[in-house]
Coordinates of C-alpha atoms in Angstrom, one line a residue:
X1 CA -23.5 4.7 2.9
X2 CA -20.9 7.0 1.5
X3 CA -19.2 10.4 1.1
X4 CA -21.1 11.8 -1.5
X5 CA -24.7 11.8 -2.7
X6 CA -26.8 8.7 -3.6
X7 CA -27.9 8.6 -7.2
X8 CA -31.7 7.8 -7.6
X9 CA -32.0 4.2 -7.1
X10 CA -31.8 2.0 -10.4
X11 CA -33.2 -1.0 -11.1
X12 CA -32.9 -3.7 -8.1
X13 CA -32.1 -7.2 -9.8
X14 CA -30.2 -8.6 -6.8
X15 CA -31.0 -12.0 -6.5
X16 CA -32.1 -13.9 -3.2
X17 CA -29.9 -16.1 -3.5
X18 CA -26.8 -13.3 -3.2
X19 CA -28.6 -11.7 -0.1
X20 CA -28.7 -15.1 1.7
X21 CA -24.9 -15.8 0.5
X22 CA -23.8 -12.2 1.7
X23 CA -26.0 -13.1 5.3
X24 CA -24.1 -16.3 5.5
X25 CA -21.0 -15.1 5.7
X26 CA -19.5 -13.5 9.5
X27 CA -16.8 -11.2 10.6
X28 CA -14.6 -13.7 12.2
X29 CA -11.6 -12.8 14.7
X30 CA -9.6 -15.2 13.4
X31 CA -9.8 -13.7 9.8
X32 CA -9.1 -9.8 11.2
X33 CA -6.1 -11.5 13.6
X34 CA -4.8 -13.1 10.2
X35 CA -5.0 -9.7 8.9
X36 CA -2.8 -8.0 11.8
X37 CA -0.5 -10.5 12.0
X38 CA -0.1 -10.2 8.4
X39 CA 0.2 -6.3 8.5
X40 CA 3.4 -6.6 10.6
X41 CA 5.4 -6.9 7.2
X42 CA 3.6 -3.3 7.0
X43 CA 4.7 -1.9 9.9
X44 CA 8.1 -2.9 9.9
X45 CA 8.2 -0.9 5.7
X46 CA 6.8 2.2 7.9
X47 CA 9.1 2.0 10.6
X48 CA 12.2 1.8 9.0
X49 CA 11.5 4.3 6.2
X50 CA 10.1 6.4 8.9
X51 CA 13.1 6.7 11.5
X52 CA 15.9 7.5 8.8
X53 CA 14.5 11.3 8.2
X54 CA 15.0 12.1 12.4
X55 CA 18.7 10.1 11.9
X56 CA 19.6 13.1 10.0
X57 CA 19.2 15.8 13.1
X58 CA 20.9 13.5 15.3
X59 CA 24.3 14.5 16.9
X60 CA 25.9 11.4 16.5
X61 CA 24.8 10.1 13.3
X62 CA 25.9 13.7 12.0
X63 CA 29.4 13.4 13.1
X64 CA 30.1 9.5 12.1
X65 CA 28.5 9.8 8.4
X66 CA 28.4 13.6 7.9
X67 CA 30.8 16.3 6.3
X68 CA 31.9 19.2 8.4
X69 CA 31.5 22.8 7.5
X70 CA 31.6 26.0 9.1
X71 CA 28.2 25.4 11.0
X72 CA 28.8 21.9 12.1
X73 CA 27.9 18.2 10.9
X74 CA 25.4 18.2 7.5
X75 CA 24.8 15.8 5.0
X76 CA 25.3 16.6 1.1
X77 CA 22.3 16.2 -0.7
X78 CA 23.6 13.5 -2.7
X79 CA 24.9 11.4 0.5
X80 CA 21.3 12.0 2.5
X81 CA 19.7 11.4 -1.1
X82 CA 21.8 8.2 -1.3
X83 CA 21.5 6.6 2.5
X84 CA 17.4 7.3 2.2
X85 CA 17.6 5.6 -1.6
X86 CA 19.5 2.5 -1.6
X87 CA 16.0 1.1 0.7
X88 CA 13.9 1.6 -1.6
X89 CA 16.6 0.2 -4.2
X90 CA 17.2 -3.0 -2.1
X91 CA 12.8 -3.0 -2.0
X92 CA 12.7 -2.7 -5.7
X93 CA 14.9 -6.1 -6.1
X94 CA 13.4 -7.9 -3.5
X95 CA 10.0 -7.4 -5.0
X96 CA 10.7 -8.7 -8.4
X97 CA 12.1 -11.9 -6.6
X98 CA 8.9 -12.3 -3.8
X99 CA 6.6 -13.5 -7.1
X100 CA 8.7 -16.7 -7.6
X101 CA 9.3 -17.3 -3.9
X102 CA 5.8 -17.0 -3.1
X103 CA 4.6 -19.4 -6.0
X104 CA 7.7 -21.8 -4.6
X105 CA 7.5 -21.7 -1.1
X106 CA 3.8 -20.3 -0.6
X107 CA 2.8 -17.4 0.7
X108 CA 3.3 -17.9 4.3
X109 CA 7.2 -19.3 4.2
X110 CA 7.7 -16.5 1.8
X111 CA 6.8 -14.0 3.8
X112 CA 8.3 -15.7 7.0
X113 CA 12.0 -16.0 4.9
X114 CA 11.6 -12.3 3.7
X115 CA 11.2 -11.1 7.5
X116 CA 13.7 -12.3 8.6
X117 CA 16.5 -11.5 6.0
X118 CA 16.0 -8.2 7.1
X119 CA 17.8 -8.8 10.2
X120 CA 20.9 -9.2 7.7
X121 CA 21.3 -5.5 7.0
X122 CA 20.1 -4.1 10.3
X123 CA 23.3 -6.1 11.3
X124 CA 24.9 -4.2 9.0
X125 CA 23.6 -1.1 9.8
X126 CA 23.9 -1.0 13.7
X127 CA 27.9 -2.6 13.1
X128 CA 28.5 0.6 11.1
X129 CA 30.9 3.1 13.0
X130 CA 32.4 5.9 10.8
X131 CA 31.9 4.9 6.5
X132 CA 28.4 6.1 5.7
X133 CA 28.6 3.7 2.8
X134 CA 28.4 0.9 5.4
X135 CA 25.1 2.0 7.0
X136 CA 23.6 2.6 3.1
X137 CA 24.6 -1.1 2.0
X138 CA 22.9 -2.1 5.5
X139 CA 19.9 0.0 4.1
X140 CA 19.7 -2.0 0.6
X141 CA 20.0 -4.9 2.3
X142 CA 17.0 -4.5 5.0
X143 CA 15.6 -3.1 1.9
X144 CA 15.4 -6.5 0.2
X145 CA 13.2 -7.5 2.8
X146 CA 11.3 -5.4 3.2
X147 CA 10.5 -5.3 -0.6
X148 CA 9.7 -8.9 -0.7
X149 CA 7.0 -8.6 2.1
X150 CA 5.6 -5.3 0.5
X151 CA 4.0 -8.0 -2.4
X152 CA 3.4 -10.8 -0.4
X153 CA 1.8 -9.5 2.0
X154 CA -1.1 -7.9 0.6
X155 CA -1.2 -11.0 -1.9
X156 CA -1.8 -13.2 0.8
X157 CA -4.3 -11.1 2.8
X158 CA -6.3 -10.7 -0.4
X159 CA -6.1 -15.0 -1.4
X160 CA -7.1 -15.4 2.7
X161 CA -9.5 -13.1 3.3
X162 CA -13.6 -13.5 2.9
X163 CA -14.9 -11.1 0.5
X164 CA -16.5 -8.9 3.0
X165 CA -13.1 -8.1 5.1
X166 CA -10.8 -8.0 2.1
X167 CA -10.8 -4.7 1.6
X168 CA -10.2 -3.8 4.9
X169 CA -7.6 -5.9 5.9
X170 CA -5.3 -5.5 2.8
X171 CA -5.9 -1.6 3.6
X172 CA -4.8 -2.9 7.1
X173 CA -1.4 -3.2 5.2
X174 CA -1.2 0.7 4.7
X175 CA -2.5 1.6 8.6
X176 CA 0.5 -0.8 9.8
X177 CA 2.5 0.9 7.5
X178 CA 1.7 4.1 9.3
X179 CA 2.0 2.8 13.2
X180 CA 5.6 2.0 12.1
X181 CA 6.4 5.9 10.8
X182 CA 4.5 7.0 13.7
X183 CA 6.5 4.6 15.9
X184 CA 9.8 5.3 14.5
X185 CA 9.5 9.0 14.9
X186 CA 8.0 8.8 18.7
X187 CA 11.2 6.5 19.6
X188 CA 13.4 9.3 17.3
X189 CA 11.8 11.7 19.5
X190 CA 12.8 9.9 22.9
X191 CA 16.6 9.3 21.6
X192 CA 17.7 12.1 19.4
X193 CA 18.9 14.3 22.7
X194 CA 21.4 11.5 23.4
X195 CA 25.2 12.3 22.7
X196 CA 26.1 8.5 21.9
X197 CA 25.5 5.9 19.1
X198 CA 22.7 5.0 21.3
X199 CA 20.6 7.8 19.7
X200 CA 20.5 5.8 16.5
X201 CA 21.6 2.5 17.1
X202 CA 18.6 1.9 19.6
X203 CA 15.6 3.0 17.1
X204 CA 17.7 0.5 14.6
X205 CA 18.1 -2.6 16.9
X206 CA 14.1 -2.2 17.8
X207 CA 13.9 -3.4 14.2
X208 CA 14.7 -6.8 15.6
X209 CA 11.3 -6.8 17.4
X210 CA 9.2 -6.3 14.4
X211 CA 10.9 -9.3 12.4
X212 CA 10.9 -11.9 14.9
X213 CA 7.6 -11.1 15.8
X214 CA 6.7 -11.7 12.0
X215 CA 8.8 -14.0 10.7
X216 CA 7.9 -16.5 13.5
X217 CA 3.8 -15.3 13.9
X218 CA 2.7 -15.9 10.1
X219 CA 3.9 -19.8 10.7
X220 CA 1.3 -20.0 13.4
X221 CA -1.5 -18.9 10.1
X222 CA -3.1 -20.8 7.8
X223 CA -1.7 -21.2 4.3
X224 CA -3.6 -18.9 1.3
X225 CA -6.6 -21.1 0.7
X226 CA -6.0 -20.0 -3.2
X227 CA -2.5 -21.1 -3.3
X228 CA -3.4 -24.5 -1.5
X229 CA -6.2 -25.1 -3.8
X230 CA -3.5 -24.8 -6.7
X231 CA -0.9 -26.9 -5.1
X232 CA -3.7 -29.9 -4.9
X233 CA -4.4 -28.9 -0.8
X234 CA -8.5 -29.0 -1.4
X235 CA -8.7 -30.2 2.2
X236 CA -6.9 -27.5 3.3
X237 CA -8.3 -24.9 1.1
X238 CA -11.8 -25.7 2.2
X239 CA -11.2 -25.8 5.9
X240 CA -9.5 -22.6 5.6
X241 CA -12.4 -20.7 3.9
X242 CA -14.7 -21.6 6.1
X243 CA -12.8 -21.0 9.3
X244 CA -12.5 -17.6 8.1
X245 CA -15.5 -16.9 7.2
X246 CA -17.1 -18.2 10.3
X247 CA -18.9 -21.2 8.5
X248 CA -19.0 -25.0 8.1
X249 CA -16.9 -26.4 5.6
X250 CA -20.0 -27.9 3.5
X251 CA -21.4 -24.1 3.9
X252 CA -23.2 -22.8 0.5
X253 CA -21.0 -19.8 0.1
X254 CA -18.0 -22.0 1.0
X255 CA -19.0 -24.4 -1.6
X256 CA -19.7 -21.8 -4.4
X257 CA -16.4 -20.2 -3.6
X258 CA -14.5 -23.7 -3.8
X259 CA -16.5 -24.0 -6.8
X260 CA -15.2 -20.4 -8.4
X261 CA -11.6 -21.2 -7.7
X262 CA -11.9 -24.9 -9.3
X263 CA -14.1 -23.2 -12.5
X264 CA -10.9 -20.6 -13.0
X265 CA -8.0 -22.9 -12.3
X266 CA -9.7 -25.4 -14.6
X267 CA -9.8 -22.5 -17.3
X268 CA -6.2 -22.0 -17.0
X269 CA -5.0 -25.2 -17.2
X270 CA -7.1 -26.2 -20.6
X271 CA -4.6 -22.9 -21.9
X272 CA -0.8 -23.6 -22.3
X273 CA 1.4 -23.1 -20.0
X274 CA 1.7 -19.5 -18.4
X275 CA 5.3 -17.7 -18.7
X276 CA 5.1 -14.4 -16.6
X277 CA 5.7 -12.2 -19.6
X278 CA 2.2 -13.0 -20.2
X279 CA 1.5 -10.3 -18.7
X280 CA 2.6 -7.6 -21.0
X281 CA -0.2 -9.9 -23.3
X282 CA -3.2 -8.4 -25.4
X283 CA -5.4 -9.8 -22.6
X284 CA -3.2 -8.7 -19.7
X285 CA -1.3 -5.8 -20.5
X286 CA -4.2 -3.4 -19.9
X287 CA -4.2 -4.7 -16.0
X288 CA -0.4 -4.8 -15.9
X289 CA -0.6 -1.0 -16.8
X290 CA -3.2 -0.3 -14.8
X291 CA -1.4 -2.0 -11.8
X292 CA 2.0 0.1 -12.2
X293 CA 0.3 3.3 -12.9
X294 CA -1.5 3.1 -9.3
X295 CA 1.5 1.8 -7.4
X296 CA 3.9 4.4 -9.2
X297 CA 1.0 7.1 -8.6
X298 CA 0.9 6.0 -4.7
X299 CA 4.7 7.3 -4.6
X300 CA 4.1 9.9 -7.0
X301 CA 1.1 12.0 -5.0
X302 CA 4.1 13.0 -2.8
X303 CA 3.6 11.6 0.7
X304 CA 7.3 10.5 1.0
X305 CA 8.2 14.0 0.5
X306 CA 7.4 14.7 3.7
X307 CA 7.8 11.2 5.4
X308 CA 11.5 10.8 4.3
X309 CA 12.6 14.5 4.8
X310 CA 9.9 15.6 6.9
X311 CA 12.2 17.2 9.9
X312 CA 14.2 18.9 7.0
X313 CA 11.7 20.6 5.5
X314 CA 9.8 21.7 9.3
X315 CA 12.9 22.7 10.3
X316 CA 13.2 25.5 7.4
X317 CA 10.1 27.3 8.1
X318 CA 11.9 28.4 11.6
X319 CA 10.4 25.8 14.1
X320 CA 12.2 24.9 16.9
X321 CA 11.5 21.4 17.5
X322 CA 10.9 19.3 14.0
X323 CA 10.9 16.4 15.3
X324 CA 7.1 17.4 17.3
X325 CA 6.3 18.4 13.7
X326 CA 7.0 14.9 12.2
X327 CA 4.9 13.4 15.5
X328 CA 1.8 15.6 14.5
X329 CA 2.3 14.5 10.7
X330 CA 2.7 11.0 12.0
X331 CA -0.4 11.3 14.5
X332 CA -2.5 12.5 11.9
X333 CA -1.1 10.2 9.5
X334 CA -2.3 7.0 11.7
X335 CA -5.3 8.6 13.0
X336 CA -6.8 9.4 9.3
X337 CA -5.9 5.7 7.9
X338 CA -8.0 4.0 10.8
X339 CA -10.9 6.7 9.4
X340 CA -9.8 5.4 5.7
X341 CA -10.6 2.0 7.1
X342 CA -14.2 2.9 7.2
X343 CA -13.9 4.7 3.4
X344 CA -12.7 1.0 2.3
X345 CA -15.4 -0.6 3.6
X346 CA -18.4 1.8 2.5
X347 CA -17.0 3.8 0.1
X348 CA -16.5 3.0 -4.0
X349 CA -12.8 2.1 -4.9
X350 CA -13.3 4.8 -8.0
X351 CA -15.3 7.5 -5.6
X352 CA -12.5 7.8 -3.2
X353 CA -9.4 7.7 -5.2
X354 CA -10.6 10.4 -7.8
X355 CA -11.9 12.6 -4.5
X356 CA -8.1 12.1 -2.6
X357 CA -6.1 12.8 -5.8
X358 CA -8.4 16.0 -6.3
X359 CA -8.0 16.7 -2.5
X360 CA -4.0 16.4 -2.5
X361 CA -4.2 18.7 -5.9
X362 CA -5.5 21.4 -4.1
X363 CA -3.3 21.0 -1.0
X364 CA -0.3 21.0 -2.7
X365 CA -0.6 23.9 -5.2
X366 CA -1.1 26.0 -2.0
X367 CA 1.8 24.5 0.1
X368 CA 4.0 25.4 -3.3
X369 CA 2.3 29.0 -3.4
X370 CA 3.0 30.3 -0.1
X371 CA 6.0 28.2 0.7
X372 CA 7.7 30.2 -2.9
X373 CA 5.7 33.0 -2.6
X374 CA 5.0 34.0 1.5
X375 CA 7.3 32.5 3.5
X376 CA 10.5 34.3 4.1
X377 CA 13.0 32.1 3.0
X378 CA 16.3 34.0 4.8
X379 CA 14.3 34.1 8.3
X380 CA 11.4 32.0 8.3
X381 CA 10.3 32.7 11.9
X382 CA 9.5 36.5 10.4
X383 CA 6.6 34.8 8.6
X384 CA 5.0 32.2 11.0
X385 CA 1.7 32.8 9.6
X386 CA 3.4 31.2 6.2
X387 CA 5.0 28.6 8.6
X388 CA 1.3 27.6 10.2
X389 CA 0.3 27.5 6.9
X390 CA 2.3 25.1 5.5
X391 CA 1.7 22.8 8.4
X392 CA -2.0 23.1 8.0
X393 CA -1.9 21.9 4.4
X394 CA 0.4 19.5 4.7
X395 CA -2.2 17.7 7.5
X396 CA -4.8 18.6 4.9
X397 CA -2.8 15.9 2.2
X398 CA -1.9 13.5 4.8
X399 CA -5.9 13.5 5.5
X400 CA -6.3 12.8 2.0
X401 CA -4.0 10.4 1.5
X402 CA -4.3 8.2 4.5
X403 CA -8.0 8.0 4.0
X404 CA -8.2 7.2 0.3
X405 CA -4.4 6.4 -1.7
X406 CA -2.8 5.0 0.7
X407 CA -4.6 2.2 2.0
X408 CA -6.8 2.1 -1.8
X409 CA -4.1 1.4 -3.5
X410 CA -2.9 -1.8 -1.8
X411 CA -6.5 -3.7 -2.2
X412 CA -7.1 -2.5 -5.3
X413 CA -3.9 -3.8 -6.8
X414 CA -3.9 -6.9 -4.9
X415 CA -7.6 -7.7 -6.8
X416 CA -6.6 -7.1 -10.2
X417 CA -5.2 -10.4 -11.7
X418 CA -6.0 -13.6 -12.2
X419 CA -4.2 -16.4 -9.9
X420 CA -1.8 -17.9 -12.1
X421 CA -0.2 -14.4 -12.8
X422 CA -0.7 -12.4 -9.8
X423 CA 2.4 -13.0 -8.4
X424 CA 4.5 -12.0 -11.3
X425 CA 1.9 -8.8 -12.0
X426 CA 2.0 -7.8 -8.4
X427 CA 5.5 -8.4 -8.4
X428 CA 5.9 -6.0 -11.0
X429 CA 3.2 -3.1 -10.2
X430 CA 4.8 -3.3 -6.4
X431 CA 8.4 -2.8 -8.0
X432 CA 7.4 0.2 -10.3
X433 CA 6.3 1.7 -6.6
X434 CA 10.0 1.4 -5.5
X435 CA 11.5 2.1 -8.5
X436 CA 9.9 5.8 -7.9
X437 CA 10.1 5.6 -4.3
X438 CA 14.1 5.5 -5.0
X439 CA 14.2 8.0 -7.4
X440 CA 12.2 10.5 -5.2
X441 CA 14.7 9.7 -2.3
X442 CA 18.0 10.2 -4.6
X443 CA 17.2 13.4 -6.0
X444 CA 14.9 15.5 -3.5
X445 CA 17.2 16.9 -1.6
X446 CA 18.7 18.4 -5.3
X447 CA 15.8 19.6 -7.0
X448 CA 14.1 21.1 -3.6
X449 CA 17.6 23.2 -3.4
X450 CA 16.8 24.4 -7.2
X451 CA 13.4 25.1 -7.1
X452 CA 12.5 25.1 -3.8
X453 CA 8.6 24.8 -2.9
X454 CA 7.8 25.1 -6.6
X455 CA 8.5 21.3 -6.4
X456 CA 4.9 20.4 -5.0
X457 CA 3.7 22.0 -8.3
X458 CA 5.1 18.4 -9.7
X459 CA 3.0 16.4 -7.3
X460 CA -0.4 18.3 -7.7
X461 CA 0.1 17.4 -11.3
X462 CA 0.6 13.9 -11.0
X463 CA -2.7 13.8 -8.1
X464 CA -5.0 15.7 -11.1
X465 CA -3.7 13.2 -14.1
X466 CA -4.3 10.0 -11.3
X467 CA -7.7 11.5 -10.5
X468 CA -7.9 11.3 -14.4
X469 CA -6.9 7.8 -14.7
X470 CA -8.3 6.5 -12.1
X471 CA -12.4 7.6 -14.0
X472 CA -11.4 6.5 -17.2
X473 CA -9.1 3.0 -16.1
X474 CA -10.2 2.0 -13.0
X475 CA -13.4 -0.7 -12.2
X476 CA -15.5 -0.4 -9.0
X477 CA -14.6 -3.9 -7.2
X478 CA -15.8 -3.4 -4.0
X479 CA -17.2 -6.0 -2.2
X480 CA -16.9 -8.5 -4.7
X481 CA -14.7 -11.7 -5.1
X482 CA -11.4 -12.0 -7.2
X483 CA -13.5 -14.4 -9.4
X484 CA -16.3 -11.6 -9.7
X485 CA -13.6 -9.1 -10.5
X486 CA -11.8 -11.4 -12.7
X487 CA -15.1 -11.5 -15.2
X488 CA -15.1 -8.4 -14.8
X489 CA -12.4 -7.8 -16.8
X490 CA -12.8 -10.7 -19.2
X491 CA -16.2 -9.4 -19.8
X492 CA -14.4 -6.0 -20.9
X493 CA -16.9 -4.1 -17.8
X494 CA -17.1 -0.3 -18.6
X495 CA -15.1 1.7 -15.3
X496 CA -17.6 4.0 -15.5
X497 CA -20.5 1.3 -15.1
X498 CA -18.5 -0.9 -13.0
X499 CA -21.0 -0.3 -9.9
X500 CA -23.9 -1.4 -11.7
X501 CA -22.6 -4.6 -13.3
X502 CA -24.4 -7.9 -12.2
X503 CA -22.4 -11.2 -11.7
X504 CA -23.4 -14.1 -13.8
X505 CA -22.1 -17.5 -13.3
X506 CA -24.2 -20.0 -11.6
X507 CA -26.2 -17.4 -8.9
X508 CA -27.0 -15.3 -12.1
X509 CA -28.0 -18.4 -14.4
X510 CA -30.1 -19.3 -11.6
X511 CA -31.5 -15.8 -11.7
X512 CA -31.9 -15.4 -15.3
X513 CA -34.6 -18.8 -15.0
X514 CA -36.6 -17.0 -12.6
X515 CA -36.8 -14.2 -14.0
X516 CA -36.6 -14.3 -18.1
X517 CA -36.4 -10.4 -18.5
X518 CA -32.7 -10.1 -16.9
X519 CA -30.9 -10.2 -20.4
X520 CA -27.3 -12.4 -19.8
X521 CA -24.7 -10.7 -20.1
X522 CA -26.4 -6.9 -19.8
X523 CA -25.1 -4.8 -17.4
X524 CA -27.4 -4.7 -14.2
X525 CA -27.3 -3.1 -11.1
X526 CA -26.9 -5.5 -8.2
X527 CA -26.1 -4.9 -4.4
X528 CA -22.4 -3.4 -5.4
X529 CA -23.8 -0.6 -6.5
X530 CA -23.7 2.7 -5.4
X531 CA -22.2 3.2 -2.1

């Protein structure tokens, strides 16, 4: 099943042995609730990157941290470009740190530690009275934690999950990302008519919630069967895959996936001993590249443009009320990543990135277009048409990206790397997201105030190269394990064949007896073909 046409069928060399091993295997609650829980660390990135663009509207806010000029209480672009930035700055530290923590602690402390340091800077934040510089420390500070969960998070729900949910529920990472927008602006929405502190200082003490509910929740979850496996918890590792999976602990797919993690651990420890700049290795560095390019390209299709300064940019093309603008973008937001949930699980990785980078092209050379070209930029409300247009399209990219980039990108980067240096790679593909996340946030507000709308012509660049990269870089690993995925690469897979590739290993020695005409190591179609 999929979005676009079935190519005539090739070849079937799928093995019975794989169809009774993919029957075996069950969609458990307890591995979708490990998922949610999880997904928290999401929703508490998307709620407090989500509430500071209404902060900016607000009465209150305005008169503690703004300047005042003739027409009240604004924000330079440099001070709004610095209170939105020093988050994602305080992200970009605490995910080169979460790596180390999580191979220290494990995954589950880790992320329990990392929700709860947050706390720290909302502190901060909500004790901040008149010195804007207060409430941005507060910022880098949440920032930290929030940083730190954004990598081990979807590291641990892709080392927990079965096979057949894992794409799902790391995407579940990127829908809990957007609850927490959409949540932050409904509660902006509720408070910003207040004349007290109260009209920010309640959306930021909510934050509370989120934390505790995390921070204490994960510890009630089983550790990554991966990383107990590694730490010499076989027991534990065993139990935990087949609990999730639905199964017996002397299962057939349990065993064979006991058997895969043993087979690769063994392989790394007959090497020397791994030092994380390994990564930027001849048999690494391709991945590590491949790993930054789609995280930096998540930031750089331009969805924070309009999540960060969302009610600054409604508010120009004359409507009254931005704030219902942000809850539409928000509502379609949410709505379109539960639908992207179903592209995960029955679309190709490769199909739906290169169709949502093309998509966002197109919807963001005609938001530049008639936003420079239409729209009366003295009195908006002269050209509503222009107005209704730009709100259109920019629903059109949310669409796109909620379906396919933004939840995509988390399981696809969380499946790239071998065990012993995911942490460090995802640590550093999850920074390179931050690192442009801040740099959009600083300097925004400047470069929209020179070249205005032409400044989505940037972003529908960067969507056509990714569209680009992603046919030429990326392999099709849906559905398969991070063992599968992990030959994959060592086996040097062509992206563009990636569907049809057959996995050897014992099932396919087993196959290859039977029947003598399946060539090893010839790329074959199997059941992860086309979608």
């Amino acid at each position: 099943m999929g979005l676009f046409p079935k190519k005539p069928a090739a070849p079937k060399t799928q093995t019975q042995d794989e169809i009774d091993l993919a029957a075996e295997q069950k969609v458990t609650f307890r591995a979708i609730w490990l998922g949610v829980v999880a997904s928290v660390g999401g929703f508490m990135f998307g709620y407090v990157s989500g509430q500071i663009s209404g902060f900016f509207d607000m009465g209150d806010f305005g008169r503690r941290f703004g300047n005042y000029y003739d027409n009240g209480w604004v924000f330079s672009a440099y001070r709004q470009g610095a209170i939105v930035a020093l988050l994602p700055a305080g992200a970009l530290l605490g995910s080169l740190v979460a790596g180390k923590i999580a191979d220290s602690l494990g995954r589950r402390i880790a992320i329990s530690a990392s929700a709860l340091f947050s706390c720290i800077g909302t502190i901060i934040e909500i004790a901040s009275t008149t010195h804007w510089a207060q409430f941005a420390v507060g910022r880098l500070v949440t920032g930290v934690g929030i940083g730190a969960l954004s990598v081990v998070v979807p590291m641990y729900q892709s080392e927990s999950a079965p096979a057949i949910l894992r794409g799902i529920l790391v995407s579940c990472y990127q829908l809990f990302i957007t609850l927490g927008i959409w949540t932050a602006e409904m509660i902006n929405y509720g408070t910003h008519d207040l004349s007290n502190s109260a009209s920010w200082r309640i959306p930021n003490g909510i934050s509370f919630l989120w934390a505790l509910v995390l921070g204490a929740g994960i510890l009630f979850l089983p550790e990554s069967p991966r990383y107990a496996y590694r730490v010499g918890r076989v027991d534990e590792a065993r139990n935990t895959i087949a609990r999730l999976a639905g199964l017996e602990p002397t299962a057939r797919s349990v065993n064979m996936q006991i058997d895969e993690i043993r087979v690769k651990l063994e392989e790394e420890k007959a090497g020397a001993d791994t030092k994380w700049y390994e990564i930027f290795g001849s048999n690494l560095l391709r991945r590590t590249l491949i790993g930054i390019i789609l995280q930096s390209g998540q930031q750089l299709t331009g969805a924070n443009f309009f999540f960060y300064y969302g009610t600054t940019i409604f508010k120009a093309t004359g409507l009254s009320d931005s704030y219902v603008t942000q809850i539409i973008l928000g509502s379609v937001n949410v709505g379109c990543t539960v639908a992207g949930l179903w592209v995960v699980k029955n679309v190709g990785r490769r199909k739906a990135l290169i169709g949502g980078a093309l998509w966002m092209t197109m919807c963001f050379l005609i938001y530049s277009f008639v936003g420079r070209f239409v729209l009366d930029p003295v009195n908006p409300a002269s050209t509503p048409e222009a107005g209704n247009v730009l709100i259109v399209f920019s629903c059109f990219f949310i669409v796109a990206f909620a379906t396919t980039w933004g939840p995509l990108v988390w399981a696809v980067v969380a499946e790239l790397y071998p065990a012993r240096y995911r942490a460090p790679a995802m640590a550093l593909a999850t920074a390179s997201n931050w690192a442009w996340n801040f740099l959009m946030s600083l300097f925004t507000r400047p470069i929209t105030d020179s070249i205005s709308y032409f400044y989505g012509l940037v972003f529908a660049g960067c969507c056509l190269a990714l569209a680009a990269f992603v046919w030429l870089f990326v392999i099709e690993s849906k559905d398969r394990t991070l063992e599968e995925i992990e030959t994959m690469y060592e086996q040097k897979v062509s992206p563009r064949h990636s569907s049809r590739w057959h996995a050897e290993g014992p099932l396919g020695q087993r196959d290859a007896e039977e029947k003598p005409e399946v060539q090893s190591g010839s790329a074959t179609t199997s059941h992860h073909g086309d979608v």
